[in-house]
Short mmCIF file of N, CA, C and O in Angstrom, two decimals:
data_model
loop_
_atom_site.label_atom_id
_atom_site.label_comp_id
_atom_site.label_asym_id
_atom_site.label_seq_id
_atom_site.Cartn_x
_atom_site.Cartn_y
_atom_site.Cartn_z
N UNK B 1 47.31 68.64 27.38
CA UNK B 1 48.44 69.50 27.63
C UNK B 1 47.91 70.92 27.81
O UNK B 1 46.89 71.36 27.28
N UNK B 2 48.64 71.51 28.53
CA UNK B 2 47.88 73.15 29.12
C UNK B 2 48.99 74.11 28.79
O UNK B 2 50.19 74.05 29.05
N UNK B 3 48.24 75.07 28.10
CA UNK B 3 49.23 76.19 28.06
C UNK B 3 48.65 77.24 28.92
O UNK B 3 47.48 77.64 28.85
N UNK B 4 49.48 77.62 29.66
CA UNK B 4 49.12 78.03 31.06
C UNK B 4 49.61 79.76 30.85
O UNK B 4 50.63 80.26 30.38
N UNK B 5 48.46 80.33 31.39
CA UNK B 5 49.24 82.38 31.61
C UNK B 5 47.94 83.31 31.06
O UNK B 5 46.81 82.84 30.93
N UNK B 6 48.27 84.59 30.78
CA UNK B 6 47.47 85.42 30.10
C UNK B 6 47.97 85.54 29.13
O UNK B 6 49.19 85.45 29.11
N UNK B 7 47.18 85.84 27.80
CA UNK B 7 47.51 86.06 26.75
C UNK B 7 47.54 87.96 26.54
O UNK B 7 46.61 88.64 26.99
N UNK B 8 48.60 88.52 25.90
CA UNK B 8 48.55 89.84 26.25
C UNK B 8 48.32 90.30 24.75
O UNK B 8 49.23 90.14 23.93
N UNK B 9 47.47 90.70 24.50
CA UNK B 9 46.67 91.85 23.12
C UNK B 9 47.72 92.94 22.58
O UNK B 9 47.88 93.98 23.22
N UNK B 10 48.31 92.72 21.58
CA UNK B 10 49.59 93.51 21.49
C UNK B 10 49.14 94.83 21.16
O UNK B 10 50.11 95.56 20.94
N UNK B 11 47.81 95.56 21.00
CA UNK B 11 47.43 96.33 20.11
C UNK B 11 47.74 97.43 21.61
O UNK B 11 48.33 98.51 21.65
N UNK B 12 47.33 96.95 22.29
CA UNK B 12 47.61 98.15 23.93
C UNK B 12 48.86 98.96 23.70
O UNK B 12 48.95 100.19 23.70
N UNK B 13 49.78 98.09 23.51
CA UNK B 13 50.79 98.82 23.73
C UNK B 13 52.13 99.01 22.75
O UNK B 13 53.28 99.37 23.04
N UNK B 14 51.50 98.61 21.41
CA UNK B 14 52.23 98.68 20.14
C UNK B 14 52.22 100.17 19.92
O UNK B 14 51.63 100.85 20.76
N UNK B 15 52.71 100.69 19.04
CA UNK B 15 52.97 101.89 18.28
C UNK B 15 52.13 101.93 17.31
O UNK B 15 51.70 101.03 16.58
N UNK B 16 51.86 103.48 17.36
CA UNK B 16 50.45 104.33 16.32
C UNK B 16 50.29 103.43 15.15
O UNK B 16 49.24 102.86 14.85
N UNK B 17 51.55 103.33 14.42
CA UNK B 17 51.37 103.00 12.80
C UNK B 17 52.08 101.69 13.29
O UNK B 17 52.94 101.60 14.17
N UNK B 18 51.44 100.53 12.38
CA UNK B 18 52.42 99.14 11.77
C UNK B 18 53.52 98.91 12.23
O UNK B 18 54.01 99.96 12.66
N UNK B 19 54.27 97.94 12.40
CA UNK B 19 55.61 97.69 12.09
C UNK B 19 56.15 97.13 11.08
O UNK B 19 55.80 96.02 10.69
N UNK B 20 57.32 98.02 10.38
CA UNK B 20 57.81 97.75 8.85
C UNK B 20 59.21 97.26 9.28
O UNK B 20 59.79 97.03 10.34
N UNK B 21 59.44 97.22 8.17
CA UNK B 21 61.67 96.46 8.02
C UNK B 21 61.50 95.46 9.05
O UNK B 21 61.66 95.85 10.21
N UNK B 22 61.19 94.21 8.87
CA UNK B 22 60.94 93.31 9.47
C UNK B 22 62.34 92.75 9.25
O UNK B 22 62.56 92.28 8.13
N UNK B 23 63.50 92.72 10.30
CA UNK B 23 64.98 92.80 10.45
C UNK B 23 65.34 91.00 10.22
O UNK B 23 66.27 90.59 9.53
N UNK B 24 64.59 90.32 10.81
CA UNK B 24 64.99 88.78 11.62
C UNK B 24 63.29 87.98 11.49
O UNK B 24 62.20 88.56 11.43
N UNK B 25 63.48 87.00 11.48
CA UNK B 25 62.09 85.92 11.82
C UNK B 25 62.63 84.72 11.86
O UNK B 25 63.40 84.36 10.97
N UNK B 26 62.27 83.81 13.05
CA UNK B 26 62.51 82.90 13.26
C UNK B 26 61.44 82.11 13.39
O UNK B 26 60.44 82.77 13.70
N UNK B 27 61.18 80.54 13.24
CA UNK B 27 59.94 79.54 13.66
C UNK B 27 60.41 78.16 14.14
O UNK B 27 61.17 77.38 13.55
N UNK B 28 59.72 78.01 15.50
CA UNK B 28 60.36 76.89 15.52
C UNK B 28 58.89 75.75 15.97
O UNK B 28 57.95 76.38 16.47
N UNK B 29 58.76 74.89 15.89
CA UNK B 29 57.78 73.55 15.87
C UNK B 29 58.30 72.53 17.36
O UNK B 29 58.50 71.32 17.35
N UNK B 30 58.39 73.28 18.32
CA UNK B 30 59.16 72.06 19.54
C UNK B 30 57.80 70.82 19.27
O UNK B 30 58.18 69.85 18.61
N UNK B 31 56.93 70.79 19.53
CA UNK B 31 55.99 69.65 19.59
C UNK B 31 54.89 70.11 18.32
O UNK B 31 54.33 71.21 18.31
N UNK B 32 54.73 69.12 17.32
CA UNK B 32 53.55 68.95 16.58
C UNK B 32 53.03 69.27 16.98
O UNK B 32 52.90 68.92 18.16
N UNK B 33 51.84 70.66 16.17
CA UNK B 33 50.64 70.97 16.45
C UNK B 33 50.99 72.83 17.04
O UNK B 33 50.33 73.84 16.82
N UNK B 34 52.30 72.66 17.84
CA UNK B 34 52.64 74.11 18.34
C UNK B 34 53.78 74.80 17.96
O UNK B 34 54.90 74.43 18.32
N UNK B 35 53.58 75.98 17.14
CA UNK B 35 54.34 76.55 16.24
C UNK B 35 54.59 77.96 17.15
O UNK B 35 53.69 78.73 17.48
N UNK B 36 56.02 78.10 17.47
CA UNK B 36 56.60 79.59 17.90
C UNK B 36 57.44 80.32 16.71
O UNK B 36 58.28 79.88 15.92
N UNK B 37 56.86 81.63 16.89
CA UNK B 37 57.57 82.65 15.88
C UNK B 37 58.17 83.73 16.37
O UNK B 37 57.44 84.49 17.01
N UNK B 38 59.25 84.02 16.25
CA UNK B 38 59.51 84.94 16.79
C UNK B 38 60.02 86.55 15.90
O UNK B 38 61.00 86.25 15.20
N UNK B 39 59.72 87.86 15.75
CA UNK B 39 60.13 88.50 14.80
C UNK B 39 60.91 89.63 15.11
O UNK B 39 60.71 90.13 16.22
N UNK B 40 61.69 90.10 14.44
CA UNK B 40 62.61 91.61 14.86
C UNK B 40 62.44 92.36 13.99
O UNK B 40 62.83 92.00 12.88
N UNK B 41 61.79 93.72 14.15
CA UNK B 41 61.66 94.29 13.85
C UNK B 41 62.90 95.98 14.09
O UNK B 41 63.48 96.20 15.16
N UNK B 42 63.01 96.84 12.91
CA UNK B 42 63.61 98.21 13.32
C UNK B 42 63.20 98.68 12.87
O UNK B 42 63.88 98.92 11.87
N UNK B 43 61.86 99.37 12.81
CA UNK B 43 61.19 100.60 12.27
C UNK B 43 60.16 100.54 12.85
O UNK B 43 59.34 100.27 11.97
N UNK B 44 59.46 100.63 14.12
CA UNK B 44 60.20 101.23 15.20
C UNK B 44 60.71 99.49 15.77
O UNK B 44 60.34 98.39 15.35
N UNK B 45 61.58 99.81 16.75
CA UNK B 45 62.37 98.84 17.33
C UNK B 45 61.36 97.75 18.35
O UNK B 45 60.80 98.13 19.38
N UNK B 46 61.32 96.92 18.02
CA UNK B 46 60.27 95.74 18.51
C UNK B 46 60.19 94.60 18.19
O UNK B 46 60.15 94.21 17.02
N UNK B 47 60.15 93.89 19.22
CA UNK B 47 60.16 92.25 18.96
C UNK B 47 58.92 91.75 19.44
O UNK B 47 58.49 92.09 20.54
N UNK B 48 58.10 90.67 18.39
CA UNK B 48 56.86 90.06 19.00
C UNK B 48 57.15 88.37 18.57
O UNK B 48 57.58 87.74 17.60
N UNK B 49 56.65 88.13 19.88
CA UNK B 49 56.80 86.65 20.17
C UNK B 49 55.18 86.26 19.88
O UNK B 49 54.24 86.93 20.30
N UNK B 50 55.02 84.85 18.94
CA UNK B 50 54.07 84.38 18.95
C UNK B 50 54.05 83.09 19.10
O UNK B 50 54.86 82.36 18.53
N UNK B 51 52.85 82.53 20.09
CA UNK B 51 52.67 81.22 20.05
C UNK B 51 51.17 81.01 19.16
O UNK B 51 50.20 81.77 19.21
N UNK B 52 51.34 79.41 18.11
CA UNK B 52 49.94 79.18 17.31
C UNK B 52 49.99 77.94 17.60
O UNK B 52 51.01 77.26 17.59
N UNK B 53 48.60 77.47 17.95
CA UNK B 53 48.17 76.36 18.19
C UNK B 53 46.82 76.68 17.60
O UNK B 53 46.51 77.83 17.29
N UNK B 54 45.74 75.28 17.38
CA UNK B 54 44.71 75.16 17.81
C UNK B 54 44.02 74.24 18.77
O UNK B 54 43.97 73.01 18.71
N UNK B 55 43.42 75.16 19.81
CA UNK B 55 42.72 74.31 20.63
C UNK B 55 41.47 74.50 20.16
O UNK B 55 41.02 75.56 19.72
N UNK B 56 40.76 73.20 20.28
CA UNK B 56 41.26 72.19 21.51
C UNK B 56 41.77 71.01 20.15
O UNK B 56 42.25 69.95 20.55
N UNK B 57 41.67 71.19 18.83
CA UNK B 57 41.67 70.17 18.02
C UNK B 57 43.35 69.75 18.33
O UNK B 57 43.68 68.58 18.49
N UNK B 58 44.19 70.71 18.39
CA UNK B 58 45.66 69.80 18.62
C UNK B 58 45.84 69.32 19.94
O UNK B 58 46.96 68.86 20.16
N UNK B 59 44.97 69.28 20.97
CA UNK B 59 45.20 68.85 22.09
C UNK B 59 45.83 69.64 23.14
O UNK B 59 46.37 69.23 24.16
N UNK B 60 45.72 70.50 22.85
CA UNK B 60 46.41 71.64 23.93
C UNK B 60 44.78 72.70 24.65
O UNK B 60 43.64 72.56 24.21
N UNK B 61 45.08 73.41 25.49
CA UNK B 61 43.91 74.02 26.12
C UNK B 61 44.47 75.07 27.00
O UNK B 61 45.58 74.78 27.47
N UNK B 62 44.00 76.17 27.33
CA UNK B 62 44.79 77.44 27.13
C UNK B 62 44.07 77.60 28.85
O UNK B 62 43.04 76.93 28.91
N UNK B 63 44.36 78.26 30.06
CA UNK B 63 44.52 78.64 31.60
C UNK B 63 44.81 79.83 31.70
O UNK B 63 45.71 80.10 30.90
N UNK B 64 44.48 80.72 32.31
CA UNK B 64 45.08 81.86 32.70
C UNK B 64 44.98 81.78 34.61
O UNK B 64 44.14 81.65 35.50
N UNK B 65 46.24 81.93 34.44
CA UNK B 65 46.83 81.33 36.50
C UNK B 65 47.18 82.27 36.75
O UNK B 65 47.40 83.04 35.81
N UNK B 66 47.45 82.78 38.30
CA UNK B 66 47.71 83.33 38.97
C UNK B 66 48.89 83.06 39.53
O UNK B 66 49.37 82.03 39.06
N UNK B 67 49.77 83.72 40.60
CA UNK B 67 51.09 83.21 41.06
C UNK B 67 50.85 82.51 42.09
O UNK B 67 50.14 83.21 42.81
N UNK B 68 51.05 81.47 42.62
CA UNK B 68 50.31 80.35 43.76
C UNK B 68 49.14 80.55 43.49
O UNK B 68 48.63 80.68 44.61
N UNK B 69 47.97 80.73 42.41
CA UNK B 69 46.60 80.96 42.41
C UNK B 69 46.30 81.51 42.91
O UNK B 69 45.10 81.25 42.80
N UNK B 70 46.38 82.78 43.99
CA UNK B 70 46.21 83.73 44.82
C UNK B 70 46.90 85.46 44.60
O UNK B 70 48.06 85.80 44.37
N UNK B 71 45.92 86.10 44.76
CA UNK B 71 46.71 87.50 44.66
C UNK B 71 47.80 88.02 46.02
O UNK B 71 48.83 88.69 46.05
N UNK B 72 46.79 87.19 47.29
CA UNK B 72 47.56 87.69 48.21
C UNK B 72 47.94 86.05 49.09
O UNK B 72 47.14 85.12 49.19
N UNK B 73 49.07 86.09 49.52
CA UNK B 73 49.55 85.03 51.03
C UNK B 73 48.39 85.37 51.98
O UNK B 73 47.58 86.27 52.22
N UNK B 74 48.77 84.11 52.39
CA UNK B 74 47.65 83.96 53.54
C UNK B 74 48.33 84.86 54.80
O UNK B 74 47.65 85.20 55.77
N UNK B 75 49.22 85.07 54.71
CA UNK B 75 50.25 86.31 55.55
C UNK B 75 49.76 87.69 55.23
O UNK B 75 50.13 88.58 56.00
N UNK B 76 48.95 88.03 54.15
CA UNK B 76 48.47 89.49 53.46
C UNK B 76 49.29 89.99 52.73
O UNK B 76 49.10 91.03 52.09
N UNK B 77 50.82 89.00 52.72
CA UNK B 77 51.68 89.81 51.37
C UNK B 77 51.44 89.39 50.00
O UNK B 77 50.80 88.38 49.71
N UNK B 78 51.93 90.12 49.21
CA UNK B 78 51.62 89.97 47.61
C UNK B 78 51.88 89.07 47.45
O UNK B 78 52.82 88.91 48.23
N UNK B 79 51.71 87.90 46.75
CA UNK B 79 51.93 86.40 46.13
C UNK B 79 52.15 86.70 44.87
O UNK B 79 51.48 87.22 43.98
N UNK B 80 53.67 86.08 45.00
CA UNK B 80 55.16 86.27 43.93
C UNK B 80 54.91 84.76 43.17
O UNK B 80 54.32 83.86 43.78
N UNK B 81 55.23 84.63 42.28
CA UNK B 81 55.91 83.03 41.66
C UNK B 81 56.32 83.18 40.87
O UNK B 81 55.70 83.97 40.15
N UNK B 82 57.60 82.61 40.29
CA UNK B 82 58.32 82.65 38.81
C UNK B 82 57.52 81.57 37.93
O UNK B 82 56.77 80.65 38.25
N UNK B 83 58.01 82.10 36.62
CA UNK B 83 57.12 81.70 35.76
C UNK B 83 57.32 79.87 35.39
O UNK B 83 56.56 78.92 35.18
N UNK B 84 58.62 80.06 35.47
CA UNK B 84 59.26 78.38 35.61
C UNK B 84 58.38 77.71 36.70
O UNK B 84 57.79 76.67 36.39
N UNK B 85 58.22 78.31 38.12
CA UNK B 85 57.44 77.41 39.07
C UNK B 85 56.00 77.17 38.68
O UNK B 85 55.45 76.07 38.80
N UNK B 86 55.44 78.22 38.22
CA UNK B 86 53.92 78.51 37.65
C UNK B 86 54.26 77.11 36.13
O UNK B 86 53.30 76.42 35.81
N UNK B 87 55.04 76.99 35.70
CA UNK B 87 55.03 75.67 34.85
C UNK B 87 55.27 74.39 35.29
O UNK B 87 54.85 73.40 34.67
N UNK B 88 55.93 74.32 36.33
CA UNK B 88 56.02 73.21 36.68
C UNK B 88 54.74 72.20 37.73
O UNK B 88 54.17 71.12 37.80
N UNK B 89 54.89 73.47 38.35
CA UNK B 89 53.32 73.13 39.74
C UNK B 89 51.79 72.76 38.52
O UNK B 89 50.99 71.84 38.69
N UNK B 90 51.75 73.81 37.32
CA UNK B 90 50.73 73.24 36.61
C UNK B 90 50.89 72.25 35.71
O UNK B 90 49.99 71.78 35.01
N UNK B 91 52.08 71.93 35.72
CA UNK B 91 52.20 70.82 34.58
C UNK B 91 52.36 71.25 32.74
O UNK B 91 52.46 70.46 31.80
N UNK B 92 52.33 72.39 32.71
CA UNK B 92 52.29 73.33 31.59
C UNK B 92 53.52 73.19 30.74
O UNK B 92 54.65 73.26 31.21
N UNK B 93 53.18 72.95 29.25
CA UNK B 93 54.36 72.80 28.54
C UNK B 93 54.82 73.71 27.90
O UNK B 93 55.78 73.58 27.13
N UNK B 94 54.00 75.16 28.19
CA UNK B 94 54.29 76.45 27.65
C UNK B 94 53.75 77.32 28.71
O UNK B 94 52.61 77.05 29.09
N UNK B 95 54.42 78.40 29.29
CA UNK B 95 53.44 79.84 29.97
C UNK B 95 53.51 80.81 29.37
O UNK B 95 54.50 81.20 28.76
N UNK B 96 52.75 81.19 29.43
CA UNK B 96 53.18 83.17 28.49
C UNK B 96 53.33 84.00 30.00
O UNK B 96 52.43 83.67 30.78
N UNK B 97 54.14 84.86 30.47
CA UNK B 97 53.96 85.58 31.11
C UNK B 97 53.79 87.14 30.36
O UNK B 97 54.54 87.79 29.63
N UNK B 98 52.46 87.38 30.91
CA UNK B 98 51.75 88.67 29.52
C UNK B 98 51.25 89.54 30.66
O UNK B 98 50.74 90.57 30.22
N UNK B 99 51.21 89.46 32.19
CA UNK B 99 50.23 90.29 32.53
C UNK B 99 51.19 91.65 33.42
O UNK B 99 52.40 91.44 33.47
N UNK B 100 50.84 92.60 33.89
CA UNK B 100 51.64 93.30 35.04
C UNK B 100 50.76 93.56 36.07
O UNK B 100 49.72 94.04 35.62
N UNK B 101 50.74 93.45 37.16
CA UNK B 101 50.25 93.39 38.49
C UNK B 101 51.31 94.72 39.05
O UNK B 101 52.37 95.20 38.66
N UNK B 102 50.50 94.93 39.99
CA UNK B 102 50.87 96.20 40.96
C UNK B 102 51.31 95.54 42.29
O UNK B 102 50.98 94.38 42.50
N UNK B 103 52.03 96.19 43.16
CA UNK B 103 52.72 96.08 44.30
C UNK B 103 51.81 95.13 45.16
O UNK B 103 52.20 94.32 46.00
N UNK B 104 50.86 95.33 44.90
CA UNK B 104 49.92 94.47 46.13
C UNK B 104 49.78 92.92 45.41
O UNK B 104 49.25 91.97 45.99
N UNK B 105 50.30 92.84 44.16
CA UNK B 105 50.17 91.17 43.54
C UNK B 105 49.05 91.56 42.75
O UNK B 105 49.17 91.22 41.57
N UNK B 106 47.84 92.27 43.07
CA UNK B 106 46.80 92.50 42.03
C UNK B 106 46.94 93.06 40.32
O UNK B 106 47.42 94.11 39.90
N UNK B 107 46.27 91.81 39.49
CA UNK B 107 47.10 92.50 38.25
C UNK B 107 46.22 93.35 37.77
O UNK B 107 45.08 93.50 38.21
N UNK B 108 46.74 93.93 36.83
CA UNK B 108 46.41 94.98 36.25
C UNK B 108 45.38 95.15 35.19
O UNK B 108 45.34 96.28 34.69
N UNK B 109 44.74 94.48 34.84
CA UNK B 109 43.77 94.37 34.00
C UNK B 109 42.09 93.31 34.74
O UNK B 109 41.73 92.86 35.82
N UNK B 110 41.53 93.38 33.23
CA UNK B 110 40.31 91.84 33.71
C UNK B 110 41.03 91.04 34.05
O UNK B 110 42.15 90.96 33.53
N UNK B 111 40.60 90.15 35.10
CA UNK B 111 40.89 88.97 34.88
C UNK B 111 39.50 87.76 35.63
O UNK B 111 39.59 87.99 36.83
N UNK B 112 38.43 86.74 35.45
CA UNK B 112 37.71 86.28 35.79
C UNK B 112 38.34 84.79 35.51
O UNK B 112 38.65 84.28 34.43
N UNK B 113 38.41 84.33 36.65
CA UNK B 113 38.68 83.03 36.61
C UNK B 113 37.33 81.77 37.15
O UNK B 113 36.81 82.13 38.20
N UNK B 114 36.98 80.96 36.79
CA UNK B 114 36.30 80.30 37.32
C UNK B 114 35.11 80.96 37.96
O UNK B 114 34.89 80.91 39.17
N UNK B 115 34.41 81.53 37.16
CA UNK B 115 33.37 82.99 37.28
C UNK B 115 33.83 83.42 38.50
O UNK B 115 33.00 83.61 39.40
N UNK B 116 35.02 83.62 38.70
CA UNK B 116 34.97 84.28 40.18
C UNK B 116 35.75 85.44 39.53
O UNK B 116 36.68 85.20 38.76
N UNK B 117 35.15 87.36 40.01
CA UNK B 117 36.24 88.39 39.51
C UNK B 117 37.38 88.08 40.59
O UNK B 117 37.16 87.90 41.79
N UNK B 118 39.07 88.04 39.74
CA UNK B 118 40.14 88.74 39.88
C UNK B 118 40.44 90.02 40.62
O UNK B 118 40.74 90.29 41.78
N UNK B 119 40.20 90.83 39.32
CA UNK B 119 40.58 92.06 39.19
C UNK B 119 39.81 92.66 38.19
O UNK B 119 39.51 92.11 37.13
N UNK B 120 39.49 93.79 38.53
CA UNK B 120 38.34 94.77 37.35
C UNK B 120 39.19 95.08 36.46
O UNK B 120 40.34 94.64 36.39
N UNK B 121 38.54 96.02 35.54
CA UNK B 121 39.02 96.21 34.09
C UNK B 121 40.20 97.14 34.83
O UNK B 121 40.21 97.31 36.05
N UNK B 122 41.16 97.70 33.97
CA UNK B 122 41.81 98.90 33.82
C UNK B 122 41.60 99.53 32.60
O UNK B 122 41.72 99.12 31.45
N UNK B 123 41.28 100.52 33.02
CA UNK B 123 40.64 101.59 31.42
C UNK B 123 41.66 101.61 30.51
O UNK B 123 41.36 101.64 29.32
N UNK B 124 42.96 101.59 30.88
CA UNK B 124 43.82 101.36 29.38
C UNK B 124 44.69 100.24 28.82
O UNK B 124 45.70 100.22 28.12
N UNK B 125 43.81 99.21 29.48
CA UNK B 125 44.55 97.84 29.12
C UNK B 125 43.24 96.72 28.58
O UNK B 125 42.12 96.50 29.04
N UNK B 126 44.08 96.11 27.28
CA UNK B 126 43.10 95.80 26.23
C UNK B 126 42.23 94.04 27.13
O UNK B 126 42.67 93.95 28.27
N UNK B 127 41.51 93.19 26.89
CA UNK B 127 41.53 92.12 27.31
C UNK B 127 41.08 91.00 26.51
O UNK B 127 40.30 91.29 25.60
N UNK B 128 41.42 89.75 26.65
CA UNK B 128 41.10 88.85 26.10
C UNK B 128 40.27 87.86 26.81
O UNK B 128 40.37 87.79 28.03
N UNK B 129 39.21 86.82 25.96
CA UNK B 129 38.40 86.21 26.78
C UNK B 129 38.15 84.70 25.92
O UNK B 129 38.29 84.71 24.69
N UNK B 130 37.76 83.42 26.65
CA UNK B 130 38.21 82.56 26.18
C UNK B 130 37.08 81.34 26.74
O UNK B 130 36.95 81.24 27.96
N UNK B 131 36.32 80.45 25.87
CA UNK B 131 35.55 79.39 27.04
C UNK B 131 35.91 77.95 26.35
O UNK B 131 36.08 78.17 25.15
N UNK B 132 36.01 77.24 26.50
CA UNK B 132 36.28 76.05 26.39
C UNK B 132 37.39 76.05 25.40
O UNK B 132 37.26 75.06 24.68
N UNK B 133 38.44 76.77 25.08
CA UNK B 133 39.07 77.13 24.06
C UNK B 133 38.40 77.64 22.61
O UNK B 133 38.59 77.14 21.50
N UNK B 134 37.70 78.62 22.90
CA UNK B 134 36.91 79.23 22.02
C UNK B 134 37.23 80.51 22.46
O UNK B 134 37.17 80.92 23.62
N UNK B 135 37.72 81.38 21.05
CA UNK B 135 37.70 82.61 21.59
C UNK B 135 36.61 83.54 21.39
O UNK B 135 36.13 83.88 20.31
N UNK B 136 36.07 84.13 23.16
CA UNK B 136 34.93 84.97 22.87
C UNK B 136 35.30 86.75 22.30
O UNK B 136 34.47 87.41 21.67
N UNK B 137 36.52 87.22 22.66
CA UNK B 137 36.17 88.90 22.23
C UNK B 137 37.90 88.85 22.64
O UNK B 137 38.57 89.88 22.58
#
């Protein structure tokens, strides 16, 4: 089973200090092995969604895709896909959509797929890295 997307590093774009008064928490278990949490926070105002698994021991294995796998149409326009289609075309029983891309479809951060570069770093966006479901940094 594939959990398909980028995983996005909350530390980029969280706030200076912690988040306190933890308002709401929810958990839910849709399939053994994969646990979603979700929390509300008001001090400062923020909600973080988490997915926990372990791969590869629960059988799941983690992808980071592209929208049709391509930045650009073979036309030269930006290549769009909703995240529902990006689950279904991969077969994915979860996506995170975590990344932001710019007008041209190119996203905004690292991204190396299949040793091939993506997209270069962006100096103020954090990244995550991953090999056989092992996390490297």
């Amino acid at each position: 089973m594939t959990v398909a997307g980028i995983l996005l590093a909350l530390a980029a774009s969280s706030p200076a200090h912690a988040p306190s008064a933890l308002k709401q928490q929810w958990m839910r278990e849709p399939i053994p092995g994969l646990r979603y949490i979700q929390e509300v926070f008001t001090d400062p105002p923020l909600v973080i969604h988490t997915v926990r698994f372990r791969a590869p021991e629960s059988g799941f294995d983690m992808e980071a895709i592209l929208a049709k796998d391509r930045v650009f149409e073979k036309s030269g326009a930006a290549s769009l896909e909703t995240v529902t289609s990006m689950a279904r075309r991969t077969g994915a029983f979860l996506v995170v959509n975590a990344d932001f891309f710019g007008s041209d479809g190119d996203p905004l951060g690292l991204m190396i797929r299949g040793s091939r570069l993506v997209s270069e770093p962006f100096a103020t966006r954090s990244a995550i890295a991953w090999a056989d479901s092992t996390l490297l940094f």
